[in-house]
């Protein structure tokens, strides 16, 4: 089931194709699409507001049954659109789906636009691995920070992504050799292929090269599946009425258990436990890694290495990536290095990465409380995570100079 309000026809076709694929294997699965800001309809935290969502959100916070509230919510959302059924999970998508998905000052917006203009995400082996919504996005060149959708499956746990979910879903995706046109993958090019017999997929064995070459499918650890999904759209041809055409749409999907638990996320001490809980709220660290400007990703790596050099309990990648996001918005617009990083052609990727890492470390050292919430998943707070509380005892004492 999916959240839908005012989808374009293309979005409805894409959503229905994914629903059919997932529910063919997991009939009770619930699927929620995350819609980029700038399109006609938003999903999750971007639009689900008001007293009704607050009631549902509080139920989820307390991990209590929310069937009555969810039913009321579904009834209200179903009235404006009967195209597709609505899932009570619609209120759960809380991750920021783009740099301008929340209100920000003109200076901050300009920083993000300039970062993406100067340092666009880089393809991997010639393939863009970020979500691209050219039919709907009003922000060209600024990829989404979330997957296309989150699928909620009862009993799902993080190891199931590779061992259970991926093998079965990938087996349902037809090979490119079955397409009438094999060079039309929306959101990225298809791949050279040879006609081969599709093997039976063992539950724990995935042939990465074969899947990518023959089907456009891949696992992006730790929380993301990519599929070249065949989607049937109404044809634009005027020669035939009610004609259709099928093309591949590069689709990114995360998976989560059927009971998102924000309270469990807030109190979790183990970073690995938090990593397993975040996808339920639309957060994907794999998506962020591919969709963010390279200096931000590299700065996160530098910060992790720096953190490991002086702490026996280094902070999680999610914390440092979030801190980089906070530094970009809170420190970079006012910092004297901003002009060099953003506008000087002489500034290399390595220099930009190091400068952003230094700004971030300075922010964490002087004002750690400003980094308590997850920049990319604002409903998450980091205080309970292992190692974060210790920062309160090290204000202005961190060896920031090592990053200069």
CSV table of N, CA and C in Angstrom, one decimal, residues 177-249:
chain,number,residue,atom,x,y,z
A,177,UNK,N,17.6,-8.3,-21.6
A,177,UNK,CA,17.4,-9.0,-22.9
A,177,UNK,C,16.0,-9.2,-23.2
A,178,UNK,N,15.1,-9.0,-22.2
A,178,UNK,CA,13.7,-9.2,-22.5
A,178,UNK,C,13.0,-7.9,-22.9
A,179,UNK,N,13.7,-6.8,-22.9
A,179,UNK,CA,13.2,-5.5,-23.3
A,179,UNK,C,13.2,-5.4,-24.8
A,180,UNK,N,12.2,-4.7,-25.4
A,180,UNK,CA,12.3,-4.4,-26.8
A,180,UNK,C,13.3,-3.3,-27.1
A,181,UNK,N,13.6,-2.4,-26.1
A,181,UNK,CA,14.6,-1.4,-26.2
A,181,UNK,C,15.4,-1.5,-25.0
A,182,UNK,N,16.7,-1.8,-25.1
A,182,UNK,CA,17.5,-2.0,-23.9
A,182,UNK,C,18.4,-0.8,-23.5
A,183,UNK,N,18.2,0.3,-24.2
A,183,UNK,CA,19.0,1.5,-23.9
A,183,UNK,C,18.2,2.6,-23.4
A,184,UNK,N,17.1,2.3,-22.7
A,184,UNK,CA,16.3,3.4,-22.2
A,184,UNK,C,16.0,3.2,-20.7
A,185,UNK,N,17.0,3.4,-19.9
A,185,UNK,CA,16.8,3.4,-18.5
A,185,UNK,C,16.7,4.9,-18.0
A,186,UNK,N,15.6,5.2,-17.5
A,186,UNK,CA,15.3,6.6,-17.0
A,186,UNK,C,16.1,6.8,-15.7
A,187,UNK,N,16.9,7.9,-15.6
A,187,UNK,CA,17.7,8.1,-14.5
A,187,UNK,C,19.1,7.6,-14.5
A,188,UNK,N,19.5,7.0,-15.7
A,188,UNK,CA,20.8,6.5,-15.8
A,188,UNK,C,20.8,5.5,-17.0
A,189,UNK,N,22.0,5.3,-17.6
A,189,UNK,CA,22.1,4.4,-18.8
A,189,UNK,C,22.0,3.0,-18.4
A,190,UNK,N,21.5,2.2,-19.3
A,190,UNK,CA,21.5,0.7,-19.1
A,190,UNK,C,22.9,0.2,-19.3
A,191,UNK,N,23.1,-1.1,-19.4
A,191,UNK,CA,24.4,-1.6,-19.4
A,191,UNK,C,24.5,-2.6,-20.6
A,192,UNK,N,25.7,-2.8,-21.1
A,192,UNK,CA,25.9,-3.8,-22.1
A,192,UNK,C,25.5,-5.2,-21.6
A,193,UNK,N,24.9,-6.0,-22.4
A,193,UNK,CA,24.4,-7.3,-21.9
A,193,UNK,C,24.7,-8.3,-22.9
A,194,UNK,N,24.7,-9.5,-22.5
A,194,UNK,CA,24.8,-10.7,-23.4
A,194,UNK,C,23.6,-11.6,-23.0
A,195,UNK,N,23.0,-12.2,-24.0
A,195,UNK,CA,21.9,-13.1,-23.7
A,195,UNK,C,22.4,-14.3,-22.9
A,196,UNK,N,21.9,-14.5,-21.7
A,196,UNK,CA,22.3,-15.6,-20.9
A,196,UNK,C,21.1,-16.1,-20.2
A,197,UNK,N,21.2,-17.4,-19.8
A,197,UNK,CA,20.1,-18.0,-19.1
A,197,UNK,C,20.2,-17.4,-17.6
A,198,UNK,N,19.0,-16.9,-17.2
A,198,UNK,CA,19.0,-16.3,-15.8
A,198,UNK,C,19.1,-17.5,-14.8
A,199,UNK,N,20.1,-17.4,-13.9
A,199,UNK,CA,20.3,-18.5,-13.0
A,199,UNK,C,19.3,-18.5,-11.9
A,200,UNK,N,19.2,-19.6,-11.2
A,200,UNK,CA,18.3,-19.7,-10.0
A,200,UNK,C,19.1,-19.0,-8.9
A,201,UNK,N,18.5,-18.1,-8.2
A,201,UNK,CA,19.2,-17.3,-7.1
A,201,UNK,C,19.1,-18.1,-5.8
A,202,UNK,N,20.3,-18.4,-5.3
A,202,UNK,CA,20.4,-19.0,-4.0
A,202,UNK,C,20.1,-17.9,-2.9
A,203,UNK,N,19.5,-18.3,-1.8
A,203,UNK,CA,19.1,-17.3,-0.8
A,203,UNK,C,20.2,-16.4,-0.3
A,204,UNK,N,21.4,-16.9,-0.3
A,204,UNK,CA,22.5,-16.2,0.3
A,204,UNK,C,23.6,-15.8,-0.7
A,205,UNK,N,23.4,-16.1,-2.0
A,205,UNK,CA,24.5,-15.8,-3.0
A,205,UNK,C,23.9,-14.9,-4.1
A,206,UNK,N,24.6,-13.8,-4.3
A,206,UNK,CA,24.2,-12.9,-5.3
A,206,UNK,C,25.4,-12.6,-6.2
A,207,UNK,N,25.2,-12.8,-7.5
A,207,UNK,CA,26.2,-12.5,-8.5
A,207,UNK,C,26.2,-11.1,-8.9
A,208,UNK,N,27.0,-10.2,-8.2
A,208,UNK,CA,26.9,-8.8,-8.4
A,208,UNK,C,27.1,-8.4,-9.9
A,209,UNK,N,28.1,-8.9,-10.5
A,209,UNK,CA,28.3,-8.5,-11.9
A,209,UNK,C,27.2,-8.9,-12.8
A,210,UNK,N,26.7,-10.1,-12.6
A,210,UNK,CA,25.6,-10.5,-13.5
A,210,UNK,C,24.4,-9.7,-13.2
A,211,UNK,N,24.0,-9.4,-12.0
A,211,UNK,CA,22.8,-8.7,-11.7
A,211,UNK,C,22.9,-7.3,-12.2
A,212,UNK,N,24.0,-6.6,-12.1
A,212,UNK,CA,24.2,-5.3,-12.6
A,212,UNK,C,24.1,-5.2,-14.2
A,213,UNK,N,24.8,-6.2,-14.8
A,213,UNK,CA,24.9,-6.2,-16.3
A,213,UNK,C,23.5,-6.6,-16.9
A,214,UNK,N,22.9,-7.6,-16.3
A,214,UNK,CA,21.7,-8.2,-16.9
A,214,UNK,C,20.4,-7.6,-16.5
A,215,UNK,N,20.4,-7.0,-15.3
A,215,UNK,CA,19.1,-6.5,-14.7
A,215,UNK,C,19.2,-5.1,-14.2
A,216,UNK,N,20.4,-4.5,-14.0
A,216,UNK,CA,20.5,-3.2,-13.4
A,216,UNK,C,20.1,-3.2,-12.0
A,217,UNK,N,20.4,-4.3,-11.3
A,217,UNK,CA,20.1,-4.5,-9.8
A,217,UNK,C,21.4,-4.5,-9.0
A,218,UNK,N,21.4,-3.9,-7.9
A,218,UNK,CA,22.6,-3.9,-7.0
A,218,UNK,C,22.1,-3.6,-5.6
A,219,UNK,N,23.0,-4.1,-4.6
A,219,UNK,CA,22.8,-3.8,-3.2
A,219,UNK,C,23.9,-2.7,-2.9
A,220,UNK,N,23.4,-1.7,-2.2
A,220,UNK,CA,24.3,-0.7,-1.7
A,220,UNK,C,24.3,-0.7,-0.2
A,221,UNK,N,25.3,-1.3,0.4
A,221,UNK,CA,25.4,-1.4,1.8
A,221,UNK,C,25.4,0.0,2.5
A,222,UNK,N,24.7,0.1,3.7
A,222,UNK,CA,24.1,-1.0,4.4
A,222,UNK,C,22.6,-1.1,4.3
A,223,UNK,N,22.0,-0.2,3.5
A,223,UNK,CA,20.5,-0.1,3.6
A,223,UNK,C,19.7,0.2,2.4
A,224,UNK,N,20.3,-0.1,1.2
A,224,UNK,CA,19.6,0.3,-0.1
A,224,UNK,C,19.7,-0.7,-1.1
A,225,UNK,N,18.6,-0.9,-1.9
A,225,UNK,CA,18.5,-1.7,-3.1
A,225,UNK,C,18.3,-0.8,-4.3
A,226,UNK,N,19.0,-1.1,-5.4
A,226,UNK,CA,18.8,-0.4,-6.6
A,226,UNK,C,18.2,-1.4,-7.6
A,227,UNK,N,17.2,-1.0,-8.4
A,227,UNK,CA,16.6,-1.9,-9.4
A,227,UNK,C,16.3,-1.1,-10.6
A,228,UNK,N,16.6,-1.6,-11.8
A,228,UNK,CA,16.1,-1.0,-13.1
A,228,UNK,C,14.7,-1.6,-13.3
A,229,UNK,N,13.7,-0.9,-12.8
A,229,UNK,CA,12.3,-1.4,-12.7
A,229,UNK,C,11.6,-1.1,-14.0
A,230,UNK,N,11.0,-2.2,-14.7
A,230,UNK,CA,10.2,-1.9,-15.9
A,230,UNK,C,8.9,-1.3,-15.4
A,231,UNK,N,8.6,-0.1,-16.0
A,231,UNK,CA,7.4,0.6,-15.7
A,231,UNK,C,6.6,0.9,-17.0
A,232,UNK,N,5.4,0.7,-17.0
A,232,UNK,CA,4.5,0.9,-18.1
A,232,UNK,C,3.8,2.3,-18.0
A,233,UNK,N,4.0,3.2,-18.9
A,233,UNK,CA,3.5,4.5,-18.9
A,233,UNK,C,2.5,4.7,-20.1
A,234,UNK,N,1.5,5.6,-19.9
A,234,UNK,CA,0.7,6.0,-21.1
A,234,UNK,C,1.6,6.6,-22.2
A,235,UNK,N,1.4,6.2,-23.4
A,235,UNK,CA,2.2,6.6,-24.5
A,235,UNK,C,1.8,8.0,-24.9
A,236,UNK,N,2.8,8.8,-25.3
A,236,UNK,CA,2.6,10.2,-25.8
A,236,UNK,C,2.2,10.2,-27.3
A,237,UNK,N,2.3,9.0,-27.9
A,237,UNK,CA,2.0,8.9,-29.3
A,237,UNK,C,0.5,9.2,-29.6
A,238,UNK,N,0.3,10.0,-30.6
A,238,UNK,CA,-1.1,10.3,-31.0
A,238,UNK,C,-1.6,9.4,-32.1
A,239,UNK,N,-0.8,8.3,-32.4
A,239,UNK,CA,-1.3,7.4,-33.5
A,239,UNK,C,-2.3,6.4,-32.9
A,240,UNK,N,-2.1,6.1,-31.7
A,240,UNK,CA,-3.0,5.1,-31.1
A,240,UNK,C,-3.6,5.6,-29.8
A,241,UNK,N,-4.9,5.4,-29.6
A,241,UNK,CA,-5.5,5.7,-28.3
A,241,UNK,C,-5.2,4.7,-27.3
A,242,UNK,N,-5.0,5.1,-26.0
A,242,UNK,CA,-4.8,4.2,-24.9
A,242,UNK,C,-3.6,3.3,-25.1
A,243,UNK,N,-2.6,3.8,-25.9
A,243,UNK,CA,-1.4,3.0,-26.1
A,243,UNK,C,-0.4,3.3,-24.9
A,244,UNK,N,0.5,2.3,-24.7
A,244,UNK,CA,1.4,2.4,-23.6
A,244,UNK,C,2.8,2.1,-24.1
A,245,UNK,N,3.8,2.5,-23.3
A,245,UNK,CA,5.2,2.2,-23.5
A,245,UNK,C,5.8,1.8,-22.2
A,246,UNK,N,6.8,0.9,-22.3
A,246,UNK,CA,7.5,0.4,-21.1
A,246,UNK,C,8.9,0.9,-21.1
A,247,UNK,N,9.4,1.4,-20.0
A,247,UNK,CA,10.8,1.8,-20.0
A,247,UNK,C,11.3,1.5,-18.5
A,248,UNK,N,12.6,1.4,-18.4
A,248,UNK,CA,13.2,1.1,-17.1
A,248,UNK,C,13.4,2.4,-16.3
A,249,UNK,N,13.0,2.3,-15.1
A,249,UNK,CA,13.2,3.4,-14.2
A,249,UNK,C,14.2,3.0,-13.0
